[in-house]
Coordinates of C-alpha atoms in Angstrom, one line a residue:
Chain A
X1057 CA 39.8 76.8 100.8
X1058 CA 43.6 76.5 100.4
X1059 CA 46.1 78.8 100.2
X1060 CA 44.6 81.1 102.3
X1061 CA 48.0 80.8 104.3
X1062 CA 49.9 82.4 101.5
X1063 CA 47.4 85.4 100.8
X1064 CA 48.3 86.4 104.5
X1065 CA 51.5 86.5 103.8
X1066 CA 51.0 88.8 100.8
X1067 CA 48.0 90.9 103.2
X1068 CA 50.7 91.5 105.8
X1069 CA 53.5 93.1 103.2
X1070 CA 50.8 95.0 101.3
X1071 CA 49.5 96.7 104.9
X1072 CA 53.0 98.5 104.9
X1073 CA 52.7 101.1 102.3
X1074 CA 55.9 103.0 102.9
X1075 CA 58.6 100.2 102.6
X1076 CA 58.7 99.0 106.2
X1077 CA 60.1 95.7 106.5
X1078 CA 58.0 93.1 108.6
X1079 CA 59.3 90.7 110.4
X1080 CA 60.2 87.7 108.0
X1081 CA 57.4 85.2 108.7
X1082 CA 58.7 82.0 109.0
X1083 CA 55.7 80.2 110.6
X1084 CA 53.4 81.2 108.0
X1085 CA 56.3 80.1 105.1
X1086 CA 56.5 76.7 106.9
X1087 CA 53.0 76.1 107.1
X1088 CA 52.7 77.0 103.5
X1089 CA 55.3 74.8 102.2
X1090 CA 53.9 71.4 103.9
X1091 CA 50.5 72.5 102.2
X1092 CA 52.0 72.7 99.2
X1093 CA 53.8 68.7 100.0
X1094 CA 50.4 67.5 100.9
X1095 CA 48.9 69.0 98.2
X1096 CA 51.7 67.3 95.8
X1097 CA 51.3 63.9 97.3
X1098 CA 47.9 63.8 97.1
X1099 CA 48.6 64.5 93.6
X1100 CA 51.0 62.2 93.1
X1101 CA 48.7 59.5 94.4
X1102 CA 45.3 60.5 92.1
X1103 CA 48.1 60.4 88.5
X1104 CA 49.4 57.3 89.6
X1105 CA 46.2 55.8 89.8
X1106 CA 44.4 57.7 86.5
X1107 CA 47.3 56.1 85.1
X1108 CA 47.3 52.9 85.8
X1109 CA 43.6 52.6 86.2
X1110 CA 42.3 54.9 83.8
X1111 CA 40.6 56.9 86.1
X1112 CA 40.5 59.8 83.8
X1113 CA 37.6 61.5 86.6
X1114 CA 40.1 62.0 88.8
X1115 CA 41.6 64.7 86.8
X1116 CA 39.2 67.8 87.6
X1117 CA 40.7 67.4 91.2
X1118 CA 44.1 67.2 90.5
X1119 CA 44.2 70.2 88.0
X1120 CA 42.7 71.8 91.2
X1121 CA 45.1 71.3 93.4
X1122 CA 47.4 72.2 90.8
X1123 CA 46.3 75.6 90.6
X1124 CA 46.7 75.7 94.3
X1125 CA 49.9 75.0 94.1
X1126 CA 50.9 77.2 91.9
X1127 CA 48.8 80.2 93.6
X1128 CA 50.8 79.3 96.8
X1129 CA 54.4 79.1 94.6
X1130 CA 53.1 82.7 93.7
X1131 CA 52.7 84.2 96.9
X1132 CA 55.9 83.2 98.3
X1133 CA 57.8 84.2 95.4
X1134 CA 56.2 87.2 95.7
X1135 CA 56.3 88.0 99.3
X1136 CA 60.7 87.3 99.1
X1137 CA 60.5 89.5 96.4
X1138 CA 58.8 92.4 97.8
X1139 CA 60.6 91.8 100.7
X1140 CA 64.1 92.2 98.9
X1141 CA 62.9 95.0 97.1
X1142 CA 62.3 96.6 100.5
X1143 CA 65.7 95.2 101.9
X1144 CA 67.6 97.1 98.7
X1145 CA 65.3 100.2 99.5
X1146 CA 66.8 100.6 103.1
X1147 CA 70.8 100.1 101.6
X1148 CA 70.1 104.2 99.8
X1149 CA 67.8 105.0 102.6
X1150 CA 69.6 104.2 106.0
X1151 CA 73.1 103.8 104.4
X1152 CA 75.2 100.4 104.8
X1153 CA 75.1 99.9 108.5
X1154 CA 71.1 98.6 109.6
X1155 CA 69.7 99.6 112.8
X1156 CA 69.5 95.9 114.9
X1157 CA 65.8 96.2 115.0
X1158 CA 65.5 95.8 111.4
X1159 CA 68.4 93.0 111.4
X1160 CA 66.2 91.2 113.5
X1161 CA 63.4 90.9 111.1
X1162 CA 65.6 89.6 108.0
X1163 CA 66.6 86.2 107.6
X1164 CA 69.9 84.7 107.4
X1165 CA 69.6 84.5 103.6
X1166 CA 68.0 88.4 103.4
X1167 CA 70.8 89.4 105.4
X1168 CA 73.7 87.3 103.2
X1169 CA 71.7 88.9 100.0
X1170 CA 71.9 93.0 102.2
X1171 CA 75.5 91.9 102.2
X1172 CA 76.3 91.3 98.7
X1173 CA 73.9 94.0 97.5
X1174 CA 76.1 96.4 99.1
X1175 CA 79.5 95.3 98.2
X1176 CA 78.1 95.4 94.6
X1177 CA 77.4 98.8 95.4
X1178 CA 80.3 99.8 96.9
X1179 CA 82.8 97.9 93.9
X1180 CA 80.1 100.0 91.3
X1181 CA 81.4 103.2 93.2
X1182 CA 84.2 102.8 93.4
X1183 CA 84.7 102.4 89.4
X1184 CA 83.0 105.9 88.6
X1185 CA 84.5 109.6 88.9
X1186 CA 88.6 108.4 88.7
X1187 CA 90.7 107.3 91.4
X1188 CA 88.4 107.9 94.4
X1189 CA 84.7 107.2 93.2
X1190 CA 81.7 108.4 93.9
X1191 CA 79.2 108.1 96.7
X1192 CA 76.1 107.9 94.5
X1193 CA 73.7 107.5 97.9
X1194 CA 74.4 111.0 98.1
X1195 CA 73.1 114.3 96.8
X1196 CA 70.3 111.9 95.3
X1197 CA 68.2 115.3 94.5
X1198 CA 69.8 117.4 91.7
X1199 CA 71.4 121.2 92.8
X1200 CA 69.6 123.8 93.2
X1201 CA 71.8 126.5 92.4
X1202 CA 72.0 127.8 88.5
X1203 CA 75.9 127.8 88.0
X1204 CA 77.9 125.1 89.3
X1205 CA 81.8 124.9 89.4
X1206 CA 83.6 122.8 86.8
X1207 CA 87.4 122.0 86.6
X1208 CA 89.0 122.2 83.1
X1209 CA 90.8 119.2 82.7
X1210 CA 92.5 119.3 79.5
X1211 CA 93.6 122.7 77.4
X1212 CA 91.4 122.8 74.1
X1213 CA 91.9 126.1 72.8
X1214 CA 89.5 128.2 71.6
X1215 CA 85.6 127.4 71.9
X1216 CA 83.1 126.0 74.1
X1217 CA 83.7 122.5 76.0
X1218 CA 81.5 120.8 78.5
X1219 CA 82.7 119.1 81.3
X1220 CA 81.1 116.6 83.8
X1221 CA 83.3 117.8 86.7
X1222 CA 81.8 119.0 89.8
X1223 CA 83.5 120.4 92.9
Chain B
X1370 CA 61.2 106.6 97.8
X1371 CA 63.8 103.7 97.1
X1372 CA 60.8 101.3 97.7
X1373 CA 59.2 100.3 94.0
X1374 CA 57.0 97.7 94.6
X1375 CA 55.7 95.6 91.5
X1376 CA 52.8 97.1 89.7
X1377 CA 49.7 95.6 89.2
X1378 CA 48.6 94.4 85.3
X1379 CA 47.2 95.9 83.3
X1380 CA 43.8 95.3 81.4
X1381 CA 43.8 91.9 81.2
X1382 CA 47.1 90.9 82.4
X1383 CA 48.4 90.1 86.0
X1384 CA 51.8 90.7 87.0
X1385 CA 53.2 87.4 88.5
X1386 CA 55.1 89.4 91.6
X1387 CA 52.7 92.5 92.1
X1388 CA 51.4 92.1 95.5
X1389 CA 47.8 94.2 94.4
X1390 CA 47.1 91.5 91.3
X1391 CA 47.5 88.8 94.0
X1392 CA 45.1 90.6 96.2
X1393 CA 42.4 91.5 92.9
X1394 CA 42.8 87.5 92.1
X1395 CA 41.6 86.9 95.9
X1396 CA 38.3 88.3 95.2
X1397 CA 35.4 85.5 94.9
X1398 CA 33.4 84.7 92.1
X1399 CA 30.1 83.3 91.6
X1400 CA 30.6 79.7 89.8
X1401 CA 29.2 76.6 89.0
X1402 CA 31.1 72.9 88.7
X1403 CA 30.2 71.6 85.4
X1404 CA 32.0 68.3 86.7
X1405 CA 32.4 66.4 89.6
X1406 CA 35.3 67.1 91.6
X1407 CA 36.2 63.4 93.7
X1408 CA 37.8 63.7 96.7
X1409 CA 37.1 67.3 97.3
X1410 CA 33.7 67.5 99.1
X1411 CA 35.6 69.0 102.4
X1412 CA 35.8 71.9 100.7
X1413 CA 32.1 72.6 100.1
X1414 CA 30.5 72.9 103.5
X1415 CA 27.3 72.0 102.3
X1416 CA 28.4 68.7 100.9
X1417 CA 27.8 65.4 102.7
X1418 CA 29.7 63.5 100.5
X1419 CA 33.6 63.3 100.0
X1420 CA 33.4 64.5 96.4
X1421 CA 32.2 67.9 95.2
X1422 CA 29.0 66.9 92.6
X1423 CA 28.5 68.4 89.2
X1424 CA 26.4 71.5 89.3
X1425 CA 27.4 72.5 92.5
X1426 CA 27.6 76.1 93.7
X1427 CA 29.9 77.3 95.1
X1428 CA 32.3 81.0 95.0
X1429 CA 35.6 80.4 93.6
X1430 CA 38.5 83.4 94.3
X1431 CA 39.6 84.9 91.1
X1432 CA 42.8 82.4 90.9
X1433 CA 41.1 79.3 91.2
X1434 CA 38.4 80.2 88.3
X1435 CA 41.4 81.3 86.0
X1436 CA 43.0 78.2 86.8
X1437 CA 40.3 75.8 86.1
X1438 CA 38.0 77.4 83.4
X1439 CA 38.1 76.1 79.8
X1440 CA 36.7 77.1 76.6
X1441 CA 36.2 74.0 75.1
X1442 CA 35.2 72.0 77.8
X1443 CA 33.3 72.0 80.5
X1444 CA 34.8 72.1 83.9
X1445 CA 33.5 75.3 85.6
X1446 CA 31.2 78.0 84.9
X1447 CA 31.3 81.2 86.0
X1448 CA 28.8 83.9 86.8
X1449 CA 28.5 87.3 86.3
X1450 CA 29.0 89.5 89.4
X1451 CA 25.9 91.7 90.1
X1452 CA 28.1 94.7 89.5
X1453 CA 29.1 93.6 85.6
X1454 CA 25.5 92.4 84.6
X1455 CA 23.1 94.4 82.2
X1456 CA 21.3 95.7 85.4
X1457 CA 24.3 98.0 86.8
X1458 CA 25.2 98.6 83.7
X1459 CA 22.3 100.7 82.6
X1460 CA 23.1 102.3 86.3
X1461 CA 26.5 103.4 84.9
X1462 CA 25.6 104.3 81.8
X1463 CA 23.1 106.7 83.6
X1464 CA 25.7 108.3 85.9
X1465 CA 28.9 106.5 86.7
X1466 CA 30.0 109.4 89.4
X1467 CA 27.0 108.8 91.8
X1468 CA 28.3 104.6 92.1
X1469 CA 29.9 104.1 94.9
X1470 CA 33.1 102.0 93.8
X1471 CA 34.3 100.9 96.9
X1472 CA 31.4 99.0 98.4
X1473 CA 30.6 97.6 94.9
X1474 CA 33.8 96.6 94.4
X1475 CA 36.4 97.6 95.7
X1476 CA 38.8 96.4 92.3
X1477 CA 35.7 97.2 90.3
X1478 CA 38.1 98.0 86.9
X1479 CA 40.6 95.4 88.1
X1480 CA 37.8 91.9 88.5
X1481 CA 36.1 93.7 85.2
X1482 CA 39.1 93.4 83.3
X1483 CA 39.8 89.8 84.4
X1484 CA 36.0 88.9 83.9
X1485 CA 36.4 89.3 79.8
X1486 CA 38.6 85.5 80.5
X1487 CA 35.5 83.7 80.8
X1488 CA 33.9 84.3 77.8
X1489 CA 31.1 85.8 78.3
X1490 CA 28.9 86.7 76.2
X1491 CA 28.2 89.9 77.3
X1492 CA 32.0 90.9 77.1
X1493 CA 31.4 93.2 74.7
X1494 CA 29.5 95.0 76.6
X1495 CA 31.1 94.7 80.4
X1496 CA 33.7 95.8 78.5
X1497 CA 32.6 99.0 77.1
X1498 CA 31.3 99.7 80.7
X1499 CA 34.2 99.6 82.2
X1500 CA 35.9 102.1 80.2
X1501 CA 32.9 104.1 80.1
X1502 CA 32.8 104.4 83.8
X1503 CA 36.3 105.1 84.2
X1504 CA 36.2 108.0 81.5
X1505 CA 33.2 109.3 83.3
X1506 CA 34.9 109.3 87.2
X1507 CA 38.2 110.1 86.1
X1508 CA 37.6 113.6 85.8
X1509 CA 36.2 114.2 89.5
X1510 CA 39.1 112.2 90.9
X1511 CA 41.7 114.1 89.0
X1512 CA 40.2 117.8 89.9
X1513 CA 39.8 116.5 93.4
X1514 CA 43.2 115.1 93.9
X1515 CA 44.3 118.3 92.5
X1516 CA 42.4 120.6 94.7
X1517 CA 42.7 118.8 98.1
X1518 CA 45.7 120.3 100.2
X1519 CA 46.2 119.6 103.8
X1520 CA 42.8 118.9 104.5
X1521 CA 41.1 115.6 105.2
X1522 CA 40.4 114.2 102.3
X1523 CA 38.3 110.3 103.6
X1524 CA 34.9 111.7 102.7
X1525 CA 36.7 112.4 98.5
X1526 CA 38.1 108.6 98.4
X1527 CA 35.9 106.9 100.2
X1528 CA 33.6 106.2 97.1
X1529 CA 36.6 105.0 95.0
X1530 CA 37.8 101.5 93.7
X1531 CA 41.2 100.9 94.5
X1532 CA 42.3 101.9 91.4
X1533 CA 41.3 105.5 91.3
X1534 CA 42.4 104.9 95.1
X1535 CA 46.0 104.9 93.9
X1536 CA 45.3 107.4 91.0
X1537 CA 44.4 110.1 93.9
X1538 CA 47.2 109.4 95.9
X1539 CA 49.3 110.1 92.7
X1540 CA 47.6 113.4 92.6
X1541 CA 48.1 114.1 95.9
X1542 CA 51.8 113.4 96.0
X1543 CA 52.7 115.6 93.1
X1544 CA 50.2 118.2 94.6
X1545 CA 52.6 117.9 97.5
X1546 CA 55.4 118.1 96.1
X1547 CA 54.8 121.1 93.9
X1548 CA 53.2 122.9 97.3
X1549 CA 57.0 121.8 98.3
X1550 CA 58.5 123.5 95.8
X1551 CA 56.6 126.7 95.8
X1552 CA 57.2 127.6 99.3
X1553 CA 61.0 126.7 98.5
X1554 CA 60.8 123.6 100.6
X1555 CA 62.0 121.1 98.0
X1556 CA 65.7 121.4 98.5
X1557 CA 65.4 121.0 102.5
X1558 CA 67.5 118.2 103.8
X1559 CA 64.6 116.2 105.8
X1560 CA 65.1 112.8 107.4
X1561 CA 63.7 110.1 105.3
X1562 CA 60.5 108.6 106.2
X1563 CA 61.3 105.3 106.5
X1564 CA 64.0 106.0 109.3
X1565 CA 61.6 108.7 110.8
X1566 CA 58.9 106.2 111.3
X1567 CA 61.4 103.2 112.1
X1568 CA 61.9 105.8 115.5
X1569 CA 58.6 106.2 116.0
X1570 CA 58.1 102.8 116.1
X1571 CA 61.1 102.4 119.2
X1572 CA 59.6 104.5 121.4
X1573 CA 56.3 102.5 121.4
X1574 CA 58.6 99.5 121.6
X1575 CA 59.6 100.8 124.8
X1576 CA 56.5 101.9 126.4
X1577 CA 54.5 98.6 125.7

């Protein structure tokens, strides 16, 4: 059956449960690719001919191989998917500067895309809490204290006001 | 975790990305060709010749059914897994908890909800089944979930479809988490687990 290339893919992302990134699997993205250009020509071939000769029988097999390439479309989009979703995982987990071992398992374009993520980030940051921003990869769990310290920034006179300021 | 994987459909519905829909659409079907299928016979091991006949059978995965049925005409059919049919049912009906899910399955409520595409007539009733079964399991799974701290917990999930699979891990991570808390544990500064087991993973490095 086809496309039993791409579901490996898919089997070898969904085996890591926790996030890890694989190595990206550019054999198995190759091979799936020039089944999905044989598949096409073949196609290309059968509509030409229930074209021109009316060979309206033919089209059971080309809707089939249709499907399979669309099933193979799906698991490659999905496998660089999941596999950025992992990458953008690892920018709040390990911070902005990746151990080489997991370099090695990105691709030139995963690594480009690690690399804009982060100076999204970092310009995002930079625009929050006034002139120095804020490290938001930090202190991800809320305090734990009751009473927290707040800095009044602006005289208001009597009455209660609540401030966003923390020390 | 910073790690949100897609999640999986639901009822009827696939999502395009989730990595467990792709994985339920894997799972093989019972069908027949209602037309011939020219060029194709390499497929069909049994076949001698280079097209697949009409009224062949042959198991489809879940995709390829999708893909090809039709309600008006008549291109494949598609049978019934043992599991769905009136048989099982009445076992279900009878008591859902003693089923075990996993072997029978193991995306028993995941391939159920897909089967109602094929226009069954029984969909009614595989239908009904379904959420019959689930009503009656859910219970166990949730109290055991619940109950299960730092023991081994294989023998609990080993009768369960993967979708009750991922409803017991749920339980189980907010069961830890709350453990967490209680013993004043929640706030402690602890490596995360993806670097923790990216070490782990050197030092075999090293050693092989």
């Amino acid at each position: 059956m086809f496309c039993e290339k791409a579901v490996e893919l898919i089997r070898e992302l969904h085996r890591m449960t926790d996030g890890q990134l694989p190595a990206f699997n550019e054999d198995n993205i190759r091979q799936v690719l020039e089944e999905m250009k044989a598949l096409y020509e073949q196609n290309q071939t059968d509509v030409n001919e229930a074209k021109t000769e009316g060979r309206s029988e033919l089209i059971p097999t080309i809707k089939f191989r249709h499907c399979c390439l669309l099933r193979n479309q799906r698991c490659i989009t999905a496998y660089l998917y999941d596999r950025l979703l992992r990458i953008r995982a690892l920018r709040w987990e390990y911070g902005s500067v990746l151990p080489t071992t997991i370099r090695f398992h990105m691709c030139a374009e995963e690594l480009e895309w690690f690399n804009q993520y982060k100076k999204s980030l970092a310009t995002y940051m930079r625009s929050l809490g006034g002139d120095e921003g804020l490290d938001i990869t930090q202190d991800m769990k809320p305090p734990k204290s009751l009473y927290i310290e707040v800095r009044c920034l602006t005289a208001t006179g009597d009455g209660m006001v609540i401030i966003n300021s923390v020390n | 975790m910073s790690y949100m994987p897609v999640s999986p459909g639901v009822g009827m519905e696939e999502n395009f990305l989730s990595l467990d829909d792709i994985l339920l659409s894997q799972e093989r079907l019972p069908c027949k060709t209602d037309t011939e299928f020219p060029g194709l016979g390499f497929l069909e091991k049994n076949a001698d010749s280079r097209h697949i006949p009409e009224g062949t059978k042959m198991e489809m995965p879940l995709w390829l059914a999708k893909g090809l049925y039709e309600r008006k005409r008549r291109v494949i059919s598609v049978e019934l897994p043992k599991v769905y049919r009136e048989g099982w049912r009445t076992v279900f009906g009878a008591d859902a908890n003693v089923v075990d899910l996993h072997k029978m399955g193991p995306y028993y409520y995941g391939l159920g909800s897909q089967m109602l595409h094929f226009d069954s007539p029984e969909n009614l009733e595989i239908a009904q089944t379904v959420l019959q079964t689930f009503i009656g399991r859910f219970r166990r799974t949730m109290d055991s979930s619940q109950n299960a701290y730092n023991e081994d917990t294989s023998m609990l999930v080993e009768r369960l479809d993967c979708l009750e699979r991922a409803l017991f891990r749920q339980g189980q991570s907010g069961l830890n988490g709350f453990q967490l808390w209680e013993k004043g544990r929640a706030a402690q500064l602890t490596a995360s687990s993806l670097v923790t087991n990216y070490r782990k993973r050197k030092i075999t490095d090293l050693q092989a």
